[in-house]
Tab-separated table of C-alpha atoms in Angstrom:
chain	number	residue	atom	x	y	z
A	1	MET	CA	-54.904	-50.908	-45.824
A	2	LYS	CA	-53.344	-51.243	-42.374
A	3	PRO	CA	-53.615	-48.202	-40.121
A	4	LEU	CA	-50.520	-46.175	-39.285
A	5	GLU	CA	-48.566	-47.330	-36.243
A	6	PRO	CA	-48.628	-45.219	-33.041
A	7	LEU	CA	-45.637	-42.940	-32.550
A	8	PRO	CA	-42.854	-44.541	-30.485
A	9	SER	CA	-42.518	-43.268	-26.915
A	10	HIS	CA	-39.664	-43.446	-24.413
A	11	LEU	CA	-41.562	-41.745	-21.592
A	12	PRO	CA	-42.569	-43.406	-18.326
A	13	GLU	CA	-46.254	-43.585	-17.399
A	14	ALA	CA	-47.507	-40.643	-15.354
A	15	GLU	CA	-50.163	-41.022	-12.680
A	16	GLN	CA	-52.809	-38.296	-12.563
A	17	VAL	CA	-52.206	-37.557	-8.883
A	18	ALA	CA	-50.356	-34.897	-6.904
A	19	ARG	CA	-47.370	-36.054	-4.848
A	20	LEU	CA	-45.423	-33.435	-2.955
A	21	PRO	CA	-41.674	-34.137	-3.342
A	22	ARG	CA	-39.368	-33.911	-0.355
A	23	GLY	CA	-38.032	-30.471	0.482
A	24	PHE	CA	-41.289	-28.598	-0.085
A	25	GLU	CA	-44.324	-27.602	1.970
A	26	ALA	CA	-47.539	-26.274	0.513
A	27	LEU	CA	-51.101	-25.138	0.988
A	28	GLY	CA	-54.118	-23.932	-0.915
A	29	THR	CA	-56.522	-21.596	0.845
A	30	THR	CA	-59.116	-18.849	0.493
A	31	ALA	CA	-57.990	-15.228	0.512
A	32	GLY	CA	-61.145	-13.519	-0.746
A	33	ILE	CA	-59.872	-12.783	-4.250
A	34	LYS	CA	-62.773	-14.684	-5.838
A	35	ASP	CA	-66.272	-13.404	-5.081
A	36	SER	CA	-67.444	-17.015	-4.921
A	37	GLY	CA	-65.417	-17.734	-1.782
A	38	ALA	CA	-63.665	-20.644	-3.504
A	39	PRO	CA	-59.966	-21.331	-2.807
A	40	ASP	CA	-57.866	-18.711	-4.580
A	41	LEU	CA	-54.398	-18.602	-2.989
A	42	ALA	CA	-51.770	-21.330	-3.447
A	43	LEU	CA	-48.305	-21.312	-1.904
A	44	VAL	CA	-45.280	-23.599	-2.095
A	45	LEU	CA	-42.297	-23.040	0.207
A	46	VAL	CA	-38.827	-24.583	0.011
A	47	GLN	CA	-37.903	-26.079	3.373
A	48	ASP	CA	-34.116	-25.786	3.301
A	49	GLY	CA	-33.698	-23.396	0.438
A	50	PRO	CA	-32.988	-21.972	-1.832
A	51	ALA	CA	-34.069	-24.414	-4.536
A	52	ALA	CA	-32.970	-24.334	-8.150
A	53	ILE	CA	-35.668	-23.053	-10.498
A	54	ALA	CA	-36.154	-22.691	-14.256
A	55	ALA	CA	-39.105	-21.030	-15.952
A	56	THR	CA	-40.708	-20.290	-19.272
A	57	PHE	CA	-43.096	-17.399	-19.743
A	58	THR	CA	-45.642	-16.113	-22.218
A	59	THR	CA	-44.341	-14.330	-25.301
A	60	ASN	CA	-47.491	-12.190	-25.399
A	61	ARG	CA	-46.307	-8.585	-25.777
A	62	LEU	CA	-48.557	-7.504	-22.909
A	63	PRO	CA	-47.089	-9.683	-20.133
A	64	ALA	CA	-48.786	-9.635	-16.744
A	65	ALA	CA	-47.161	-8.061	-13.683
A	66	PRO	CA	-46.023	-11.372	-12.146
A	67	VAL	CA	-44.276	-12.333	-15.399
A	68	LEU	CA	-42.353	-9.064	-15.406
A	69	MET	CA	-41.474	-9.407	-11.731
A	70	ASN	CA	-40.427	-13.049	-12.048
A	71	LYS	CA	-37.976	-12.348	-14.847
A	72	ALA	CA	-36.367	-9.608	-12.760
A	73	HIS	CA	-36.207	-11.834	-9.665
A	74	LEU	CA	-34.649	-14.741	-11.545
A	75	ALA	CA	-32.102	-12.422	-13.143
A	76	ALA	CA	-31.251	-11.041	-9.701
A	77	THR	CA	-30.534	-14.486	-8.234
A	78	ALA	CA	-28.693	-15.825	-11.316
A	79	PRO	CA	-27.663	-12.960	-13.630
A	80	GLU	CA	-26.203	-15.329	-16.234
A	81	GLY	CA	-29.661	-16.855	-16.747
A	82	GLU	CA	-31.127	-13.600	-18.104
A	83	GLY	CA	-34.445	-14.217	-16.383
A	84	ARG	CA	-34.808	-17.877	-17.413
A	85	TYR	CA	-33.525	-19.518	-14.232
A	86	GLY	CA	-32.309	-18.802	-10.724
A	87	TRP	CA	-32.983	-19.615	-7.070
A	88	VAL	CA	-36.240	-19.592	-5.116
A	89	ASP	CA	-37.552	-19.945	-1.559
A	90	ALA	CA	-41.275	-19.253	-2.021
A	91	MET	CA	-43.812	-19.500	-4.852
A	92	LEU	CA	-47.434	-18.462	-5.001
A	93	CYS	CA	-50.384	-18.402	-7.335
A	94	THR	CA	-53.310	-16.028	-6.950
A	95	SER	CA	-56.512	-17.043	-8.723
A	96	GLY	CA	-59.354	-14.723	-9.696
A	97	CYS	CA	-57.218	-11.728	-10.685
A	98	ALA	CA	-54.783	-11.794	-13.619
A	99	ASN	CA	-53.034	-8.541	-12.625
A	100	ALA	CA	-52.409	-8.008	-16.330
A	101	ALA	CA	-52.763	-4.693	-18.211
A	102	THR	CA	-52.569	-2.926	-14.833
A	103	GLY	CA	-49.439	-0.854	-15.546
A	104	GLU	CA	-46.989	0.316	-12.910
A	105	PRO	CA	-49.593	0.173	-10.099
A	106	GLY	CA	-50.165	-3.528	-10.806
A	107	LEU	CA	-46.429	-4.209	-10.837
A	108	ALA	CA	-46.070	-2.352	-7.545
A	109	ASP	CA	-48.855	-4.517	-6.101
A	110	GLN	CA	-47.038	-7.664	-7.197
A	111	ARG	CA	-43.757	-6.510	-5.679
A	112	SER	CA	-45.513	-5.585	-2.450
A	113	LEU	CA	-47.057	-9.049	-2.218
A	114	ALA	CA	-43.651	-10.643	-2.856
A	115	ALA	CA	-42.151	-8.582	-0.045
A	116	THR	CA	-44.942	-9.663	2.304
A	117	ILE	CA	-44.433	-13.321	1.482
A	118	ALA	CA	-40.658	-12.962	1.825
A	119	THR	CA	-41.171	-11.686	5.364
A	120	HIS	CA	-43.409	-14.641	6.241
A	121	ALA	CA	-40.991	-17.125	4.614
A	122	GLY	CA	-37.834	-15.624	6.088
A	123	THR	CA	-36.256	-14.822	2.731
A	124	THR	CA	-35.724	-11.909	0.346
A	125	PRO	CA	-38.293	-10.667	-2.215
A	126	GLU	CA	-35.976	-11.707	-5.081
A	127	ARG	CA	-36.419	-15.335	-4.021
A	128	VAL	CA	-40.201	-15.136	-4.353
A	129	ILE	CA	-41.821	-16.157	-7.670
A	130	ALA	CA	-45.501	-15.570	-8.448
A	131	MET	CA	-48.214	-16.592	-10.880
A	132	SER	CA	-51.694	-15.139	-11.294
A	133	THR	CA	-54.807	-16.036	-13.232
A	134	GLY	CA	-58.229	-14.485	-13.719
A	135	LEU	CA	-59.768	-11.432	-15.315
A	136	ILE	CA	-57.380	-9.139	-17.212
A	137	GLY	CA	-57.436	-5.515	-16.091
A	138	THR	CA	-58.071	-6.162	-12.384
A	139	ARG	CA	-55.652	-5.494	-9.533
A	140	LEU	CA	-54.821	-7.713	-6.582
A	141	PRO	CA	-56.747	-7.068	-3.340
A	142	LEU	CA	-53.521	-6.749	-1.366
A	143	GLU	CA	-55.096	-6.237	2.058
A	144	ARG	CA	-57.181	-9.416	1.767
A	145	VAL	CA	-54.202	-11.475	0.618
A	146	ALA	CA	-51.973	-10.033	3.370
A	147	ASN	CA	-54.618	-10.888	5.977
A	148	ALA	CA	-54.835	-14.421	4.600
A	149	LEU	CA	-51.057	-14.817	4.833
A	150	THR	CA	-51.144	-13.793	8.489
A	151	SER	CA	-53.922	-16.266	9.285
A	152	ILE	CA	-52.241	-19.268	7.636
A	153	SER	CA	-48.989	-19.076	9.572
A	154	GLY	CA	-48.149	-22.617	10.642
A	155	SER	CA	-50.681	-24.195	8.260
A	156	PHE	CA	-48.225	-25.456	5.645
A	157	ARG	CA	-48.068	-29.236	5.228
A	158	THR	CA	-45.750	-31.737	3.568
A	159	ASP	CA	-48.353	-34.366	2.596
A	160	ASP	CA	-49.577	-35.036	-0.927
A	161	GLU	CA	-52.993	-33.546	-0.170
A	162	ALA	CA	-51.327	-30.177	0.423
A	163	PHE	CA	-50.078	-30.178	-3.178
A	164	ALA	CA	-53.517	-31.261	-4.381
A	165	ASP	CA	-54.919	-28.231	-2.525
A	166	VAL	CA	-52.510	-26.065	-4.541
A	167	ALA	CA	-54.015	-27.423	-7.766
A	168	GLU	CA	-57.515	-26.729	-6.459
A	169	ALA	CA	-56.723	-23.146	-5.464
A	170	MET	CA	-55.247	-22.410	-8.925
A	171	ARG	CA	-58.506	-23.156	-10.753
A	172	THR	CA	-60.639	-20.535	-12.492
A	173	THR	CA	-62.821	-22.011	-15.257
A	174	ASP	CA	-61.185	-25.449	-14.954
A	175	SER	CA	-63.869	-28.047	-14.200
A	176	VAL	CA	-61.338	-30.273	-12.409
A	177	ALA	CA	-57.919	-29.837	-10.823
A	178	LYS	CA	-54.977	-31.244	-12.792
A	179	ALA	CA	-51.993	-33.180	-11.465
A	180	ALA	CA	-49.418	-35.695	-12.703
A	181	SER	CA	-46.584	-37.584	-11.030
A	182	VAL	CA	-43.730	-39.934	-11.864
A	183	THR	CA	-41.303	-41.672	-9.503
A	184	VAL	CA	-37.882	-42.796	-10.735
A	185	GLU	CA	-34.711	-44.117	-9.119
A	186	LEU	CA	-31.458	-42.150	-9.290
A	187	ARG	CA	-28.077	-42.977	-7.827
A	188	ALA	CA	-27.041	-41.678	-4.426
A	189	PRO	CA	-23.482	-40.447	-3.812
A	190	ASP	CA	-22.638	-43.861	-2.284
A	191	GLY	CA	-23.763	-45.653	-5.458
A	192	GLY	CA	-27.075	-46.954	-4.160
A	193	LEU	CA	-30.463	-46.088	-5.642
A	194	VAL	CA	-32.927	-43.654	-4.099
A	195	PRO	CA	-36.495	-42.794	-5.181
A	196	VAL	CA	-36.986	-39.371	-6.743
A	197	THR	CA	-40.402	-37.774	-7.218
A	198	ILE	CA	-41.407	-35.505	-10.093
A	199	SER	CA	-44.877	-34.041	-9.707
A	200	GLY	CA	-46.772	-31.200	-11.304
A	201	VAL	CA	-50.049	-29.353	-11.007
A	202	ALA	CA	-51.510	-27.035	-13.603
A	203	LYS	CA	-54.487	-24.892	-14.463
A	204	GLY	CA	-55.807	-23.392	-17.678
A	205	VAL	CA	-58.601	-24.415	-20.029
A	206	GLY	CA	-59.146	-21.221	-22.029
A	207	MET	CA	-56.984	-18.565	-23.732
A	208	ILE	CA	-54.629	-21.402	-24.618
A	209	HIS	CA	-52.374	-21.418	-27.685
A	210	PRO	CA	-48.936	-21.010	-26.068
A	211	ASP	CA	-45.558	-20.164	-27.524
A	212	MET	CA	-42.546	-20.696	-25.236
A	213	ALA	CA	-44.836	-21.164	-22.253
A	214	THR	CA	-47.684	-23.086	-20.723
A	215	MET	CA	-50.738	-21.867	-18.956
A	216	LEU	CA	-49.831	-21.999	-15.237
A	217	SER	CA	-47.927	-24.917	-13.753
A	218	PHE	CA	-45.736	-25.897	-10.834
A	219	VAL	CA	-43.500	-28.904	-11.584
A	220	LEU	CA	-41.564	-29.908	-8.475
A	221	THR	CA	-38.885	-32.539	-7.910
A	222	ASP	CA	-36.606	-33.568	-5.070
A	223	ALA	CA	-33.805	-34.334	-7.542
A	224	ASP	CA	-30.562	-32.370	-7.288
A	225	ALA	CA	-29.867	-30.152	-10.314
A	226	GLN	CA	-28.466	-26.703	-10.995
A	227	PRO	CA	-30.749	-23.956	-12.361
A	228	ALA	CA	-29.015	-23.881	-15.766
A	229	THR	CA	-29.430	-27.639	-16.092
A	230	LEU	CA	-33.149	-27.350	-15.340
A	231	SER	CA	-33.508	-24.607	-17.946
A	232	ARG	CA	-31.768	-26.640	-20.664
A	233	MET	CA	-34.114	-29.495	-19.804
A	234	LEU	CA	-37.334	-27.503	-19.536
A	235	ARG	CA	-37.303	-25.433	-22.719
A	236	PRO	CA	-37.330	-28.323	-25.242
A	237	ILE	CA	-39.839	-30.230	-23.094
A	238	VAL	CA	-42.184	-27.236	-23.233
A	239	ALA	CA	-41.689	-27.095	-27.015
A	240	ARG	CA	-42.789	-30.738	-27.299
A	241	THR	CA	-45.715	-30.618	-24.875
A	242	TRP	CA	-47.415	-27.427	-23.738
A	243	ASN	CA	-46.490	-25.524	-26.892
A	244	GLN	CA	-48.325	-28.275	-28.737
A	245	THR	CA	-51.593	-27.578	-26.905
A	246	SER	CA	-54.335	-25.399	-28.309
A	247	VAL	CA	-57.851	-24.768	-27.022
A	248	ASP	CA	-58.908	-21.551	-28.731
A	249	GLY	CA	-55.963	-19.988	-30.580
A	250	ASP	CA	-55.292	-17.241	-28.002
A	251	GLN	CA	-52.107	-16.988	-25.916
A	252	SER	CA	-52.535	-15.673	-22.383
A	253	THR	CA	-50.765	-12.673	-20.907
A	254	ASN	CA	-49.853	-14.753	-17.833
A	255	ASP	CA	-48.554	-18.119	-19.098
A	256	THR	CA	-45.875	-19.505	-16.773
A	257	VAL	CA	-44.333	-22.894	-16.036
A	258	LEU	CA	-41.930	-23.415	-13.152
A	259	LEU	CA	-39.577	-26.396	-12.771
A	260	VAL	CA	-38.106	-26.490	-9.270
A	261	ALA	CA	-35.599	-28.933	-7.746
A	262	SER	CA	-35.164	-29.060	-3.971
A	263	GLY	CA	-32.318	-31.600	-3.962
A	264	ALA	CA	-33.848	-33.218	-0.854
A	265	SER	CA	-34.097	-36.793	-2.186
A	266	GLY	CA	-30.500	-37.647	-1.336
A	267	ALA	CA	-29.716	-38.482	-4.953
A	268	ALA	CA	-26.450	-37.309	-6.445
A	269	PRO	CA	-26.544	-34.199	-8.669
A	270	VAL	CA	-27.638	-35.033	-12.217
A	271	ASP	CA	-25.732	-32.202	-13.903
A	272	GLU	CA	-22.661	-34.232	-14.916
A	273	ASP	CA	-24.369	-37.654	-15.137
A	274	PRO	CA	-25.873	-38.171	-18.622
A	275	GLU	CA	-27.809	-41.288	-17.612
A	276	ALA	CA	-29.375	-39.664	-14.552
A	277	LEU	CA	-30.070	-36.489	-16.500
A	278	SER	CA	-31.878	-38.479	-19.209
A	279	THR	CA	-33.953	-40.337	-16.619
A	280	LEU	CA	-35.005	-37.093	-14.949
A	281	GLU	CA	-35.721	-35.396	-18.272
A	282	GLN	CA	-37.993	-38.217	-19.419
A	283	ALA	CA	-39.897	-38.098	-16.135
A	284	VAL	CA	-40.359	-34.326	-16.344
A	285	GLU	CA	-41.592	-34.651	-19.923
A	286	ALA	CA	-44.042	-37.398	-18.928
A	287	VAL	CA	-45.490	-35.083	-16.264
A	288	ALA	CA	-45.638	-32.147	-18.692
A	289	ARG	CA	-47.310	-34.228	-21.399
A	290	SER	CA	-49.927	-35.554	-18.997
A	291	LEU	CA	-50.744	-32.069	-17.723
A	292	ALA	CA	-50.952	-30.668	-21.257
A	293	ARG	CA	-53.359	-33.434	-22.286
A	294	GLN	CA	-55.468	-32.886	-19.181
A	295	GLN	CA	-55.687	-29.180	-19.950
A	296	ALA	CA	-56.730	-29.799	-23.549
A	297	ALA	CA	-59.327	-32.371	-22.490
A	298	ASP	CA	-60.814	-29.873	-20.024
A	299	GLY	CA	-60.906	-27.012	-22.529
A	300	GLU	CA	-63.741	-24.594	-21.839
A	301	GLY	CA	-66.973	-26.267	-22.914
A	302	ALA	CA	-65.077	-29.199	-24.427
A	303	GLY	CA	-66.387	-32.737	-24.607
A	304	THR	CA	-63.650	-34.395	-26.648
A	305	LEU	CA	-59.858	-34.438	-26.458
A	306	ILE	CA	-58.165	-34.320	-29.870
A	307	THR	CA	-54.739	-35.929	-30.218
A	308	CYS	CA	-52.919	-35.572	-33.528
A	309	ALA	CA	-49.755	-37.630	-34.057
A	310	VAL	CA	-47.639	-36.865	-37.135
A	311	SER	CA	-44.814	-38.854	-38.723
A	312	GLY	CA	-43.034	-38.652	-42.074
A	313	ALA	CA	-42.006	-35.019	-41.644
A	314	VAL	CA	-38.703	-33.524	-42.777
A	315	ASP	CA	-37.828	-33.037	-39.098
A	316	ASP	CA	-39.552	-33.017	-35.721
A	317	ALA	CA	-40.234	-29.276	-35.921
A	318	ALA	CA	-42.233	-29.807	-39.114
A	319	ALA	CA	-44.137	-32.698	-37.552
A	320	ARG	CA	-45.030	-30.599	-34.511
A	321	ALA	CA	-46.140	-27.733	-36.746
A	322	ALA	CA	-48.427	-29.987	-38.769
A	323	ALA	CA	-49.923	-31.571	-35.660
A	324	ARG	CA	-50.527	-28.200	-34.044
A	325	ALA	CA	-52.182	-26.881	-37.202
A	326	VAL	CA	-54.644	-29.781	-37.137
A	327	VAL	CA	-55.718	-29.423	-33.481
A	328	SER	CA	-55.910	-25.614	-33.865
A	329	SER	CA	-58.313	-25.679	-36.820
A	330	ASP	CA	-61.762	-24.412	-35.805
A	331	LEU	CA	-63.284	-26.326	-38.703
A	332	LEU	CA	-61.713	-29.574	-37.532
A	333	LYS	CA	-62.658	-28.843	-33.907
A	334	ALA	CA	-66.282	-28.316	-34.962
A	335	ALA	CA	-66.253	-31.536	-36.997
A	336	VAL	CA	-64.966	-33.485	-33.991
A	337	HIS	CA	-67.738	-32.000	-31.855
A	338	GLY	CA	-70.246	-33.354	-34.342
A	339	ALA	CA	-68.419	-36.705	-34.670
A	340	ASP	CA	-68.061	-35.941	-38.379
A	341	PRO	CA	-65.087	-37.819	-39.934
A	342	ASN	CA	-64.422	-34.993	-42.374
A	343	TRP	CA	-60.797	-35.814	-43.174
A	344	GLY	CA	-60.643	-33.021	-45.735
A	345	ARG	CA	-60.327	-30.548	-42.874
A	346	ILE	CA	-57.275	-32.439	-41.619
A	347	ALA	CA	-55.702	-32.352	-45.066
A	348	MET	CA	-56.469	-28.638	-45.319
A	349	ALA	CA	-54.847	-27.877	-41.970
A	350	VAL	CA	-51.719	-29.885	-42.772
A	351	GLY	CA	-51.407	-28.101	-46.097
A	352	ASN	CA	-51.555	-24.725	-44.338
A	353	ALA	CA	-49.034	-25.568	-41.607
A	354	ASN	CA	-45.982	-23.369	-41.080
A	355	ILE	CA	-42.912	-23.962	-38.907
A	356	ALA	CA	-42.868	-22.329	-35.453
A	357	PRO	CA	-41.168	-18.974	-34.729
A	358	ALA	CA	-37.401	-18.845	-34.277
A	359	SER	CA	-37.655	-18.478	-30.498
A	360	SER	CA	-39.562	-21.749	-30.243
A	361	LEU	CA	-37.125	-23.526	-32.541
A	362	GLU	CA	-34.173	-22.360	-30.447
A	363	ALA	CA	-35.934	-23.643	-27.330
A	364	ALA	CA	-36.360	-26.983	-29.069
A	365	GLY	CA	-32.616	-27.216	-29.743
A	366	PHE	CA	-32.005	-25.398	-33.046
A	367	THR	CA	-28.998	-23.090	-33.321
A	368	PRO	CA	-29.946	-19.418	-33.753
A	369	ALA	CA	-28.891	-19.499	-37.410
A	370	ALA	CA	-30.826	-22.683	-38.177
A	371	ALA	CA	-33.859	-21.396	-36.316
A	372	ALA	CA	-33.835	-18.130	-38.270
A	373	ALA	CA	-33.615	-20.004	-41.569
A	374	ARG	CA	-36.380	-22.475	-40.704
A	375	ALA	CA	-38.868	-20.261	-38.839
A	376	GLY	CA	-42.183	-19.637	-40.564
A	377	GLN	CA	-41.412	-21.868	-43.540
A	378	PRO	CA	-44.220	-24.043	-44.978
A	379	VAL	CA	-44.258	-27.638	-43.774
A	380	GLU	CA	-43.044	-29.922	-46.552
A	381	LEU	CA	-45.197	-32.883	-47.562
A	382	ASP	CA	-45.632	-35.290	-50.449
A	383	PRO	CA	-49.291	-35.095	-51.574
A	384	ASN	CA	-49.070	-38.509	-53.206
A	385	ALA	CA	-47.645	-40.133	-50.082
A	386	LEU	CA	-49.775	-38.254	-47.529
A	387	ARG	CA	-51.764	-40.569	-45.257
A	388	ILE	CA	-54.524	-39.771	-42.782
A	389	ASP	CA	-56.159	-42.082	-40.225
A	390	ILE	CA	-58.982	-41.185	-37.846
A	391	GLU	CA	-59.463	-43.414	-34.817
A	392	GLY	CA	-57.368	-46.129	-36.441
A	393	THR	CA	-59.342	-46.025	-39.692
A	394	PRO	CA	-57.399	-45.134	-42.864
A	395	VAL	CA	-59.360	-42.453	-44.725
A	396	PHE	CA	-56.778	-41.015	-47.143
A	397	ALA	CA	-53.608	-42.359	-48.759
A	398	GLY	CA	-52.764	-40.064	-51.647
A	399	LEU	CA	-56.369	-40.599	-52.706
A	400	PRO	CA	-59.649	-40.896	-50.773
A	401	LEU	CA	-60.229	-44.353	-49.256
A	402	ALA	CA	-63.490	-46.199	-48.800
A	403	TYR	CA	-64.542	-46.613	-45.147
A	404	ASP	CA	-67.688	-47.050	-43.040
A	405	GLU	CA	-68.556	-43.438	-42.247
A	406	ALA	CA	-71.338	-44.279	-39.775
A	407	ALA	CA	-69.160	-46.706	-37.822
A	408	LEU	CA	-66.270	-44.226	-37.668
A	409	SER	CA	-68.623	-41.490	-36.516
A	410	GLU	CA	-69.691	-43.692	-33.605
A	411	ARG	CA	-66.078	-44.297	-32.628
A	412	MET	CA	-65.513	-40.530	-32.540
A	413	LYS	CA	-68.000	-40.197	-29.650
A	414	GLY	CA	-65.774	-41.839	-27.051
A	415	GLY	CA	-64.254	-38.755	-25.379
A	416	GLU	CA	-60.978	-38.725	-27.342
A	417	VAL	CA	-60.389	-38.645	-31.077
A	418	THR	CA	-56.957	-39.719	-32.279
A	419	ILE	CA	-55.811	-38.442	-35.658
A	420	ARG	CA	-52.761	-40.009	-37.266
A	421	VAL	CA	-50.975	-38.310	-40.175
A	422	ASP	CA	-47.899	-39.269	-42.208
A	423	LEU	CA	-46.477	-36.563	-44.470
A	424	GLY	CA	-44.332	-38.903	-46.561
A	425	ALA	CA	-41.389	-36.503	-46.534
A	426	GLY	CA	-38.876	-37.647	-43.910
A	427	PRO	CA	-38.208	-39.114	-40.432
A	428	GLY	CA	-39.654	-36.341	-38.220
A	429	VAL	CA	-42.356	-37.049	-35.632
A	430	GLY	CA	-44.465	-34.913	-33.314
A	431	GLU	CA	-47.846	-34.613	-31.642
A	432	ALA	CA	-50.320	-31.987	-30.474
A	433	PHE	CA	-53.379	-31.807	-28.237
A	434	GLY	CA	-56.614	-29.883	-28.607
A	435	CYS	CA	-60.342	-30.179	-28.024
A	436	ASP	CA	-63.629	-29.808	-29.821
A	437	LEU	CA	-65.352	-26.448	-30.274
A	438	THR	CA	-68.758	-26.350	-28.623
A	439	GLN	CA	-71.681	-24.042	-28.027
A	440	GLU	CA	-70.784	-24.126	-24.337
A	441	TYR	CA	-67.415	-22.510	-25.125
A	442	VAL	CA	-69.178	-19.601	-26.827
A	443	ILE	CA	-71.666	-19.194	-23.961
A	444	GLU	CA	-68.970	-19.260	-21.272
A	445	ASN	CA	-66.777	-16.705	-23.015
A	446	SER	CA	-69.618	-14.399	-24.007
A	447	GLU	CA	-70.274	-13.595	-20.334
A	448	TYR	CA	-66.897	-14.203	-18.644
A	449	SER	CA	-66.606	-10.719	-17.079
A	450	THR	CA	-70.317	-10.173	-16.380
């Protein structure tokens, strides 16, 4: 039997490098938040702001202080966006302190830091957006951060390495910094073509099982777009990429992704140009997908990236649900760690899959009524038509198939295991990313705070 074909893709190739788009300046530095002395403060400033910004945030019911502040700041700069988009002049990420579960004092700390940065950046606190990562239940060392801000005056740079430093300063348990970039051409007002950069950095390798959010990520572009346009673009991209990533089944209190457009490329606005809008959207999704895969591959203690691609679903939402169920299964993750081609665990996970919550379906493009009707429903499949491939080897097609188990096990030791599933029920497609479950994950998380 021939193996299932790869899912079709319309996305451009993303390079795993940081490229700082025009209109921004950045730095990553040490503020003394981490006891280790490693970089722990990242800042991005808009040069001729404000810039348009859209965001998605964790749906955890114990959101961290920066999440609460950001929603209020976005709503203040664009009330019609209800905290989903707005305008920004300065962004920061503090690493080593989550500032979550810290109550009103923690929120006051976050607001105070925003006011300090606004003074340094020559803007208002409402145009400052923040992210934080680290141990839950700890408060920001405001004096240390304020001292660091004073000492770095004049240190911002516009080169690509400055954005790479941002990625480095965001890290906590990440073993490597994560970046992705795409360059496209969009039309200028005079009809010519100009290069436009889309580049993102991200952190997060544990407490990852997002819903309507990512871990932490800056995605910057020098394209020209309005905040509402960015928001309509970002939410379904997040549904197809970061929401399809799972390391350990836990959603953070701090998850945030920011999409920011400076408009400094000289390209015409994309808002009323369907072709330009599509080009930009595909580039943003390529960056998001690359970052999501990098985060899954670097999951705490992980040695193997798991990619599950699903076709034959009733719709794309069902395909994404099935794929996410597979990469989220601890049994499957353990089997991948042992290079055990136990396809029964894949079949089990698919058979247990349920459609995402209504909020995620609306973000992906469903109407509120359709989302409410579809949310939480079991994923439909045809047991007799169900097909499963592991690493290009058909192992199940309505019935178990004969295959060389030892040879397949060897192929599963290459650093990435690709699982291909067809549900035999319709035209829907989707994918998800996860990682194996290892002893190192247990060791790292058994002593995280000590």
